[in-house]
mmCIF file of C-alpha atoms in Angstrom:
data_model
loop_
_atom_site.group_PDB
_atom_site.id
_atom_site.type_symbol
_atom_site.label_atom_id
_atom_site.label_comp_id
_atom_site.label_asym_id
_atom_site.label_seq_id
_atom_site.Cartn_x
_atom_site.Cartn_y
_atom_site.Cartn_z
ATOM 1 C CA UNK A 35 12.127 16.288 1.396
ATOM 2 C CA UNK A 36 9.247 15.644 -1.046
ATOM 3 C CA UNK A 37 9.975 13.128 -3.993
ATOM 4 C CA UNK A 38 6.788 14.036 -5.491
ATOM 5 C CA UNK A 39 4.194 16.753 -5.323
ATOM 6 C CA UNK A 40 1.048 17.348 -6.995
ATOM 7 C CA UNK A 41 -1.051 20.505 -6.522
ATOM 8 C CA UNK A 42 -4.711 20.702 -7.429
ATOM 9 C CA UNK A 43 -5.062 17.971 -10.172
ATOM 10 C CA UNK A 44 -7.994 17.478 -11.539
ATOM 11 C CA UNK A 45 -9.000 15.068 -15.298
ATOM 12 C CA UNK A 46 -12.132 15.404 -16.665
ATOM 13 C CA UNK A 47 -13.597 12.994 -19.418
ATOM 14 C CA UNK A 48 -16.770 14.964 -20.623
ATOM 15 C CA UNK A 49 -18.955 15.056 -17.648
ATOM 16 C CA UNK A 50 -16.774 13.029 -15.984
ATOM 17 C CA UNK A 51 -13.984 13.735 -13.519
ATOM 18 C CA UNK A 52 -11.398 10.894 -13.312
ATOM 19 C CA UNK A 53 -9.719 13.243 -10.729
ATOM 20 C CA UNK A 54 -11.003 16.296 -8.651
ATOM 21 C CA UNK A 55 -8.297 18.768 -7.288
ATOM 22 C CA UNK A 56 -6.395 16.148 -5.458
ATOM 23 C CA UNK A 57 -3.251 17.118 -3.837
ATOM 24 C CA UNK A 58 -0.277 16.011 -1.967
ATOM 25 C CA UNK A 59 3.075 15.060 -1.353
ATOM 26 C CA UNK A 60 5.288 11.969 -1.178
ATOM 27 C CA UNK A 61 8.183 11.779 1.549
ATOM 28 C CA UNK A 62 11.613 10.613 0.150
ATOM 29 C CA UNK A 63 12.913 7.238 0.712
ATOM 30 C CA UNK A 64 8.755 6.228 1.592
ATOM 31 C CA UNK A 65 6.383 3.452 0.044
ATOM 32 C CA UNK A 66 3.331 5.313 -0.183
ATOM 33 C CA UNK A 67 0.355 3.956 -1.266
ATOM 34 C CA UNK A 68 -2.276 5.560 -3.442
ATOM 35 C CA UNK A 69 -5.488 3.412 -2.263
ATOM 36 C CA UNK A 70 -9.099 2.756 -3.256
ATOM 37 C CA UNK A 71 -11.597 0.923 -4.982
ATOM 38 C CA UNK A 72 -11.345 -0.226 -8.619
ATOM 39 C CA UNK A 73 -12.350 3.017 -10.233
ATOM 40 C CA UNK A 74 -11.508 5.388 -7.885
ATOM 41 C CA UNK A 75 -9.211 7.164 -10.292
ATOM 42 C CA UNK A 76 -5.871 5.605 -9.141
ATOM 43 C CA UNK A 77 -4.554 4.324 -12.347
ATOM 44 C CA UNK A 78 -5.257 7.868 -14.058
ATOM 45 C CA UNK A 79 -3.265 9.734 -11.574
ATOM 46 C CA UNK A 80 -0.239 7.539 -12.203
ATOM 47 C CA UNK A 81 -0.641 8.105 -15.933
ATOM 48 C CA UNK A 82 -0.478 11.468 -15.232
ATOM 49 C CA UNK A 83 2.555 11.965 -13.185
ATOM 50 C CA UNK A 84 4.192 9.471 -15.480
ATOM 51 C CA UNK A 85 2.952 11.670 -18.530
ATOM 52 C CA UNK A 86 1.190 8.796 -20.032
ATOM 53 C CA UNK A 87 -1.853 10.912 -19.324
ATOM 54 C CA UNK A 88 -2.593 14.952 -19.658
ATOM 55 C CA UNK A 89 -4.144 16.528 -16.794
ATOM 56 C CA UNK A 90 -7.172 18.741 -17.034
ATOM 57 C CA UNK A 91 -5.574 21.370 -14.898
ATOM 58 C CA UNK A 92 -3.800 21.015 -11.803
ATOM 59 C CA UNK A 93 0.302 20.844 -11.478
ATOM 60 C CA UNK A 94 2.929 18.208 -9.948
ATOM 61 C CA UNK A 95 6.510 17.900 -9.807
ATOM 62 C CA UNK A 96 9.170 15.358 -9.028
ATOM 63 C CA UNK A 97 12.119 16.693 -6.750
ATOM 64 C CA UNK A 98 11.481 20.410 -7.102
ATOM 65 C CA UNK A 99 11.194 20.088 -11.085
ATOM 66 C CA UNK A 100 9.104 19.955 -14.164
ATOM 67 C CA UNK A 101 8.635 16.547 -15.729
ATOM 68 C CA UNK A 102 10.591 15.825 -18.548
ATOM 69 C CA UNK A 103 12.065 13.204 -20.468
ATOM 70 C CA UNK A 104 15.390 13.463 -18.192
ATOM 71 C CA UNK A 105 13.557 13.460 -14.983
ATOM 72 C CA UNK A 106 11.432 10.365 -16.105
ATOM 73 C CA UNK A 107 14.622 8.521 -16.753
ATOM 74 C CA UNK A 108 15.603 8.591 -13.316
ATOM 75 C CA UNK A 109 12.238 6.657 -12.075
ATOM 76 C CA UNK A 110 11.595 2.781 -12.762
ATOM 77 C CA UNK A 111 7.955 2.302 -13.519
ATOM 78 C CA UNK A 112 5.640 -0.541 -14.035
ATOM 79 C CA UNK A 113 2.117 0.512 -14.801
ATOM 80 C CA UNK A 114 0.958 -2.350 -17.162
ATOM 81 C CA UNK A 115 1.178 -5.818 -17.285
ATOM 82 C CA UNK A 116 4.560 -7.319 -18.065
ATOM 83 C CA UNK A 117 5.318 -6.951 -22.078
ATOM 84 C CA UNK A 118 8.091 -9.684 -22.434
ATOM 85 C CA UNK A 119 9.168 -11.992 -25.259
ATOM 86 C CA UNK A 120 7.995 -15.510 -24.189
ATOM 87 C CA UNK A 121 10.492 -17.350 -26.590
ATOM 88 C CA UNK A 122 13.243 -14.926 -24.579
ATOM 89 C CA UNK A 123 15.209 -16.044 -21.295
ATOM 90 C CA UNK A 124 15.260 -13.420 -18.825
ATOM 91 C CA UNK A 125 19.153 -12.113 -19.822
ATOM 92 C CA UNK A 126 17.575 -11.591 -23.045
ATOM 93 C CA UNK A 127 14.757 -9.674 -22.494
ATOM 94 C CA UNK A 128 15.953 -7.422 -20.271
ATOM 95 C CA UNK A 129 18.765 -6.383 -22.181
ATOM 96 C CA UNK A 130 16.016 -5.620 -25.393
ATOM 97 C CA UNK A 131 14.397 -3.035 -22.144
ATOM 98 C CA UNK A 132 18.010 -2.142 -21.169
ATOM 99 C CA UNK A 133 18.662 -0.979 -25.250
ATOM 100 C CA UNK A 134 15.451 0.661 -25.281
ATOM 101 C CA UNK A 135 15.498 2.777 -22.206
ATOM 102 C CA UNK A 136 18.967 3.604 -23.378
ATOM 103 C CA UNK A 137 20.839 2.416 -19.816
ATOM 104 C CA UNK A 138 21.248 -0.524 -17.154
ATOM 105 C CA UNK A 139 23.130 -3.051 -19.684
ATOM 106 C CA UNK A 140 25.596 -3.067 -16.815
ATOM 107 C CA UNK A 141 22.984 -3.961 -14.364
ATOM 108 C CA UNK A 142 20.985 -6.866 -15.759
ATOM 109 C CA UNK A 143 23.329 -9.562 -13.632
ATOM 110 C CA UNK A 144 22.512 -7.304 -10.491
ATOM 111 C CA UNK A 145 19.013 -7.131 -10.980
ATOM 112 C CA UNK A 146 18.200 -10.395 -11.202
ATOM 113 C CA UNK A 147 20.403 -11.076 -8.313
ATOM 114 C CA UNK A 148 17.937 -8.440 -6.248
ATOM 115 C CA UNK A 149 14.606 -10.203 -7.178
ATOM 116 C CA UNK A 150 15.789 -13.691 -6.845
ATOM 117 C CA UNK A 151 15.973 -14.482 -10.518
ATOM 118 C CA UNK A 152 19.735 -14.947 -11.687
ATOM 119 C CA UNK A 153 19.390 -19.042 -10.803
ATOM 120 C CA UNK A 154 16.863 -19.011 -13.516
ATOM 121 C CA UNK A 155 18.396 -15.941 -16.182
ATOM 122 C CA UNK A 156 18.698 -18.636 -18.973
ATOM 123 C CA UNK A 157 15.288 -20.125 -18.689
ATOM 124 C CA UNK A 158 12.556 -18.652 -21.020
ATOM 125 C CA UNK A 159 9.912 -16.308 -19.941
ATOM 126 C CA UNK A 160 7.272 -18.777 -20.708
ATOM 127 C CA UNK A 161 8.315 -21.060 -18.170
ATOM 128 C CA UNK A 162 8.033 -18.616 -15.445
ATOM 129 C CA UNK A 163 5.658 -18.461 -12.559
ATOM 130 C CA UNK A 164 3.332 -15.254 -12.740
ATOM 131 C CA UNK A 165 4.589 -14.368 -9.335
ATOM 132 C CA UNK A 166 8.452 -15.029 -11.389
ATOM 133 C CA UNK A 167 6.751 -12.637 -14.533
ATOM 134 C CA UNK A 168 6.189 -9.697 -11.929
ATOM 135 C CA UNK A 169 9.399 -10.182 -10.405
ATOM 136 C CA UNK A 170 11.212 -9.925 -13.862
ATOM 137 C CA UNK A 171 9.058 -6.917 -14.481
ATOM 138 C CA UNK A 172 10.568 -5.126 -11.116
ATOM 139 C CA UNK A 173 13.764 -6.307 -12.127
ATOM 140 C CA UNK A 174 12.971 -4.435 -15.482
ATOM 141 C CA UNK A 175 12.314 -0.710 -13.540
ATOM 142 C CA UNK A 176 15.407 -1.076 -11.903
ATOM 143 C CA UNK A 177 17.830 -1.254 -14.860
ATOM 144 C CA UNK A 178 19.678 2.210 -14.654
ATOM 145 C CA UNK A 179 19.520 1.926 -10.730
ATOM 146 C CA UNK A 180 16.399 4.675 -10.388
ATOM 147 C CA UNK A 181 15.912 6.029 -6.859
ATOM 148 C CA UNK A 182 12.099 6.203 -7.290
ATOM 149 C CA UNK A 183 9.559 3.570 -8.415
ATOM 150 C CA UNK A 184 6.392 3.456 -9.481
ATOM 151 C CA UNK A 185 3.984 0.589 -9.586
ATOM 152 C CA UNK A 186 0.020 0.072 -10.601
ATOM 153 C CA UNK A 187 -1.102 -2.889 -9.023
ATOM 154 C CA UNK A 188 2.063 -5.053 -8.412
ATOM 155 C CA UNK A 189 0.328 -8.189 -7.170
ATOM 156 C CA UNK A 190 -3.129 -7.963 -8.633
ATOM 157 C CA UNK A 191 -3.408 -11.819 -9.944
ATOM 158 C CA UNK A 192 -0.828 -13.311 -7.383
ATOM 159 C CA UNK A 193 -1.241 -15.934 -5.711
ATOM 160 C CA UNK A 194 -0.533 -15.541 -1.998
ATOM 161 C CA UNK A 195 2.715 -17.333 -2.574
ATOM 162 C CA UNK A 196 3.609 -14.625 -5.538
ATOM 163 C CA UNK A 197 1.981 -11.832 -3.440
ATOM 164 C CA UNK A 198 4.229 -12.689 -0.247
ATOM 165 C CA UNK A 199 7.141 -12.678 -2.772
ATOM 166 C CA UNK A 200 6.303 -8.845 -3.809
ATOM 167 C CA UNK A 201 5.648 -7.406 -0.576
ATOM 168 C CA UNK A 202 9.335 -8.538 0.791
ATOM 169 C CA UNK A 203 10.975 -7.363 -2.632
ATOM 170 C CA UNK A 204 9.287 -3.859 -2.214
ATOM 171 C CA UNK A 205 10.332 -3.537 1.529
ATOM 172 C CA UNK A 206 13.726 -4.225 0.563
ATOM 173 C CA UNK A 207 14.115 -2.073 -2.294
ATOM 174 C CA UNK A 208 12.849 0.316 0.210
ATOM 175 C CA UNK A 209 15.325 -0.732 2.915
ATOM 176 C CA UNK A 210 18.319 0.059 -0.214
ATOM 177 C CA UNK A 211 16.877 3.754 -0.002
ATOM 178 C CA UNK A 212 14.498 3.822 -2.767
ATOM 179 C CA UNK A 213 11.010 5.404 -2.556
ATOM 180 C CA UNK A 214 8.372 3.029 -3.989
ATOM 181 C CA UNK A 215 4.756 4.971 -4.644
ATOM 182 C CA UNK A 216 2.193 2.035 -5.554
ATOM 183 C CA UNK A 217 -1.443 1.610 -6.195
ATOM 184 C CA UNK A 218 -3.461 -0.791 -4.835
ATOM 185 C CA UNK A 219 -7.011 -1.489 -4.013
ATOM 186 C CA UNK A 220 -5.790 -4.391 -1.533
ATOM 187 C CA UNK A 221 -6.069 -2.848 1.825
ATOM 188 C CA UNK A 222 -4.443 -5.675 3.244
ATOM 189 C CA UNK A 223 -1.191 -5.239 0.933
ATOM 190 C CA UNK A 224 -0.645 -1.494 1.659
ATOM 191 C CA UNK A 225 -1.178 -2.056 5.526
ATOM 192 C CA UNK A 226 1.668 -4.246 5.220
ATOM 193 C CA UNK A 227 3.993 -2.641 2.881
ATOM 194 C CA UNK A 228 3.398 0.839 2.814
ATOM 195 C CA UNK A 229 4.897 3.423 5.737
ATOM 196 C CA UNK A 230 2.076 6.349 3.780
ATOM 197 C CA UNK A 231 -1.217 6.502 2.222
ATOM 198 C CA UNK A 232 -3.255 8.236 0.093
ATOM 199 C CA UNK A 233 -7.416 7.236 0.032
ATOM 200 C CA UNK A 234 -8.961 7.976 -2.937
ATOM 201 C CA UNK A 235 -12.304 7.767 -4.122
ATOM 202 C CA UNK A 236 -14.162 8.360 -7.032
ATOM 203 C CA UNK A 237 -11.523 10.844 -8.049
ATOM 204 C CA UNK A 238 -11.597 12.762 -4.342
ATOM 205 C CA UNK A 239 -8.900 13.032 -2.410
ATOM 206 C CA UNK A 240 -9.999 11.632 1.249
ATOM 207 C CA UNK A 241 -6.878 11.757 3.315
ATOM 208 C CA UNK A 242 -3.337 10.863 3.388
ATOM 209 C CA UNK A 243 -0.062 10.921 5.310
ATOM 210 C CA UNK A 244 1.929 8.214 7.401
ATOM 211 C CA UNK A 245 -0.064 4.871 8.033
ATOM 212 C CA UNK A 246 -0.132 5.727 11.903
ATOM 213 C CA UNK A 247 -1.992 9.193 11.131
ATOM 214 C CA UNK A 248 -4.455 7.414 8.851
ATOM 215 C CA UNK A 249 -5.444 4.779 11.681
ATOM 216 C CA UNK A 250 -5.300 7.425 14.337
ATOM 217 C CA UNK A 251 -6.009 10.946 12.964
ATOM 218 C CA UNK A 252 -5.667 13.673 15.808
ATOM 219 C CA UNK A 253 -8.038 16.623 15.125
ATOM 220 C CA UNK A 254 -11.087 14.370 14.613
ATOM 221 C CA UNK A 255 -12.899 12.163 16.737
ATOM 222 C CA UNK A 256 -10.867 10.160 19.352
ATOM 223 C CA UNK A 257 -10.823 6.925 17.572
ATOM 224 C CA UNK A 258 -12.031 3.738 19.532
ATOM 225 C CA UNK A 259 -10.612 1.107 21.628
ATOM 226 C CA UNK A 260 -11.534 -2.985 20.630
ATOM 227 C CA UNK A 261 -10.180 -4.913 23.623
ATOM 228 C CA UNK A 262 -11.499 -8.409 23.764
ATOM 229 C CA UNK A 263 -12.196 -9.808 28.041
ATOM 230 C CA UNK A 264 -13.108 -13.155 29.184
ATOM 231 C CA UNK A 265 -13.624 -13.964 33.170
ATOM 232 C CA UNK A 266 -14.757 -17.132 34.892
ATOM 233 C CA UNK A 267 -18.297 -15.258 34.863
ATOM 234 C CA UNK A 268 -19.046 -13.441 32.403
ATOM 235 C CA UNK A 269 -22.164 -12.103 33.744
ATOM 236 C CA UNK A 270 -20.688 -10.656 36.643
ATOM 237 C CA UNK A 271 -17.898 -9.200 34.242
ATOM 238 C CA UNK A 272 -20.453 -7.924 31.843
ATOM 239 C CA UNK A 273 -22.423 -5.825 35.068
ATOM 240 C CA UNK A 274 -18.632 -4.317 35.962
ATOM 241 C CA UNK A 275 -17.532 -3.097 32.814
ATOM 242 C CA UNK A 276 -20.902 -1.540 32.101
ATOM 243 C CA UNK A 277 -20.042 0.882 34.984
ATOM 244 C CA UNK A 278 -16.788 1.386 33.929
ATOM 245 C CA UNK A 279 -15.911 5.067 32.945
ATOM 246 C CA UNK A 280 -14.921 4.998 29.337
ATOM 247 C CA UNK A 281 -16.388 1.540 28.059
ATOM 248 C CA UNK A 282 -19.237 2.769 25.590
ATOM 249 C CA UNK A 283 -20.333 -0.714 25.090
ATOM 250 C CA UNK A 284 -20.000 -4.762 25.957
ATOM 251 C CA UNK A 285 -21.013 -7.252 23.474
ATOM 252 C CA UNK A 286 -21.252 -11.030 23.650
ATOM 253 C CA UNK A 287 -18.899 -12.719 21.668
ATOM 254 C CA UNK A 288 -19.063 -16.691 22.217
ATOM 255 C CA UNK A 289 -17.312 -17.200 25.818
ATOM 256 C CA UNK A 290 -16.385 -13.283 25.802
ATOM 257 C CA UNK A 291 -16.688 -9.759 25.938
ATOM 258 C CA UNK A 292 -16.074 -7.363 23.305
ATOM 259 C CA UNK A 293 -16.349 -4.171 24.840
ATOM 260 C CA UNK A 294 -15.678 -0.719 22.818
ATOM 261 C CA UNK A 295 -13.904 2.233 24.854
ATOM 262 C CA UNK A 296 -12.602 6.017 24.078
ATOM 263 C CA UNK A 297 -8.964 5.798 22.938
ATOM 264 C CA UNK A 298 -7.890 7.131 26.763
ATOM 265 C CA UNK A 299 -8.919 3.566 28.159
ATOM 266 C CA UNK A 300 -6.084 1.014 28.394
ATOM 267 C CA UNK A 301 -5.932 -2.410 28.776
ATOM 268 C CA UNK A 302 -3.825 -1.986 31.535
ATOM 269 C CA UNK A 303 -6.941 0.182 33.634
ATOM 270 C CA UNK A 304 -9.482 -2.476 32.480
ATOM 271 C CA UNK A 305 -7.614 -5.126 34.337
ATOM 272 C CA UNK A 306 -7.108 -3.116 37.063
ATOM 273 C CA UNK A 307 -10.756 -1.894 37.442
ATOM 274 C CA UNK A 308 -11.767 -5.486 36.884
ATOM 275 C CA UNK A 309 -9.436 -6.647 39.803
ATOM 276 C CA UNK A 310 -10.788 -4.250 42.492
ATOM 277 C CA UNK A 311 -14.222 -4.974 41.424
ATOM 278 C CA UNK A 312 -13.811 -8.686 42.342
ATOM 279 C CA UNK A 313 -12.908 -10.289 38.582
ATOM 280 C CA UNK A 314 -9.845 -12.043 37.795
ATOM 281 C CA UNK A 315 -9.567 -11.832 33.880
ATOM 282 C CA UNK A 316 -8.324 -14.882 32.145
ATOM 283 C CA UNK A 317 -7.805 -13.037 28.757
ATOM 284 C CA UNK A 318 -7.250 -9.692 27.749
ATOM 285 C CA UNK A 319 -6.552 -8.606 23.916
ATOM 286 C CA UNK A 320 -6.564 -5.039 22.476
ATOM 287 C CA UNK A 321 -7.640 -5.849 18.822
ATOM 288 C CA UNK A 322 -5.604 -3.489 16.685
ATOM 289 C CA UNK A 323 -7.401 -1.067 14.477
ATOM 290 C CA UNK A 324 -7.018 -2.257 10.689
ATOM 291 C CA UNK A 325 -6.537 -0.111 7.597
ATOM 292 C CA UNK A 326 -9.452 -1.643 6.438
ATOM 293 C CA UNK A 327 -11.676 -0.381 9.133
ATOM 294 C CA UNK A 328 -10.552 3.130 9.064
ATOM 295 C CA UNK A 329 -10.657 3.080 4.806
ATOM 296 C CA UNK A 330 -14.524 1.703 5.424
ATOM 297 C CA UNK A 331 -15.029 5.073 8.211
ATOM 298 C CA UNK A 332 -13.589 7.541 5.390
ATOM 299 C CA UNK A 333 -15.063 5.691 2.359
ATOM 300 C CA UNK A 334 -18.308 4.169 3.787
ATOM 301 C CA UNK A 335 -19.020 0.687 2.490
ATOM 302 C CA UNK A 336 -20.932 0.762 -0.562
ATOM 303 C CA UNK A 337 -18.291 0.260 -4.128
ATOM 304 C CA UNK A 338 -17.682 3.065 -6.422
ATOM 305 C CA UNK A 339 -19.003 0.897 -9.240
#
């Protein structure tokens, strides 16, 4: 079932288009990740679906319905930096955001229970942490117990400590059964976090759908093997693999090999092949194909700004 779909959306500014016809849908019970450069038109999309925004043309909907005020009650969402009172404790403040979303009194113990903040509910917000800030923020979304979050940027100005504290807090909000949909332009981040993926750029929708499908689209070009080989001689290893049906190239990398192969060569037939051609290896490591590498294929590498 789709938590969220959007059809065609498109938001012009002038001669400018924030957003060109992008469509397509978010899996319940997910954290999908709306990815690209700064600019790329993220931010304006979640203004839209949160209504924060009005689209130029172009439709969505969250579980089969319109948005409305009722619907938008039902999802926790944190799309600016935190807006707390810094002479406030953390009880405190989140009751004031409890009052004014008109629900989740009753929740503000549990909450700050879930991000790891109840030791320190008396202490005021200006003694917290910015990784501690964010956390409180999160706990803020979740008053009223939504089943579907939404987040701009929810580590941009961590530090890694703060940033490792986010990423476990969103994969166990996910565990609990809630769908998290989160922009980021931190490749890293959503390659960790995020089970889906949306690449976006300069307001074009460039692909999407589980993390897997992104890496390793079927339909396209087989996408290519990284396996990193060291032997005893490396010459003689070098001369075998260049005969080897598959490899499409061996490079020199310090004491070893990196050679490149179609994805129907495994590591498993390059040892073999290497054995009956004489060559023991004494290391053999597939390098995994990063998120990073496959946003660089769809995106190419120059910025959007």
């Amino acid at each position: 079932m789709s938590v969220l779909s959007i059809d065609k959306l498109s938001k012009n500014y002038r001669s400018i288009k924030a957003l060109d016809n992008v469509s397509f849908t978010v899996p319940s019970q997910t954290v999908f990740g709306i990815l690209g450069p700064n600019g790329s038109g993220k931010t304006t999309l979640l203004g839209i679906i949160m209504d924060i925004l009005k689209a130029s043309s172009g439709s969505y909907n969250w579980n089969g319905q319109q948005s409305t005020n009722e619907v938008r009650k039902k999802i926790g969402t944190l799309l600016e930096t935190p807006n707390f009172y810094h002479y406030m404790n953390a009880e405190d403040n989140l009751l004031i955001a409890a009052r004014i979303k008109g629900r989740g009194e009753a929740d503000i113990e549990k909450v700050l229970r879930i991000v790891n903040l109840y030791e320190r509910r008396k202490s005021k917000f200006s003694t917290y942490s910015l990784g501690m800030k964010q956390r409180l923020a999160i706990a803020s979304t979740l008053l009223g117990d939504p089943d579907i979050l939404v987040f701009d940027e929810p580590t941009n100005g961590l530090d890694p400590a703060g940033i490792a504290e986010i990423r476990e807090l969103i994969k166990q909000l996910n565990r609990q059964g809630k769908t998290i949909i989160m922009a980021s332009h931190i490749l890293d981040e959503v390659e960790k976090v995020c089970t889906h993926v949306a690449i976006i750029q300069k307001g074009v929708m460039k692909t999407y759908g589980s993390v897997q499908d992104v890496l390793h689209p079927s339909g396209v070009q087989a996408s290519k093997v990284q396996i990193e080989i060291a032997a005893a001689d490396t010459d003689k290893l070098r001369t075998i693999l260049q005969g080897m049906p598959g490899v499409e190239s061996v490079t020199a990398a310090e004491q070893e090999l990196l050679i490149l192969c179609d994805e129907s060569v495994s590591a498993e037939q390059v040892n073999k092949y290497c054995f009956e051609q004489g060559v023991i290896l004494n290391k053999l490591q597939v390098k995994r194909k990063s998120l990073e590498t496959r946003f660089l294929e769809i995106t190419g590498k120059q910025s959007d700004r």
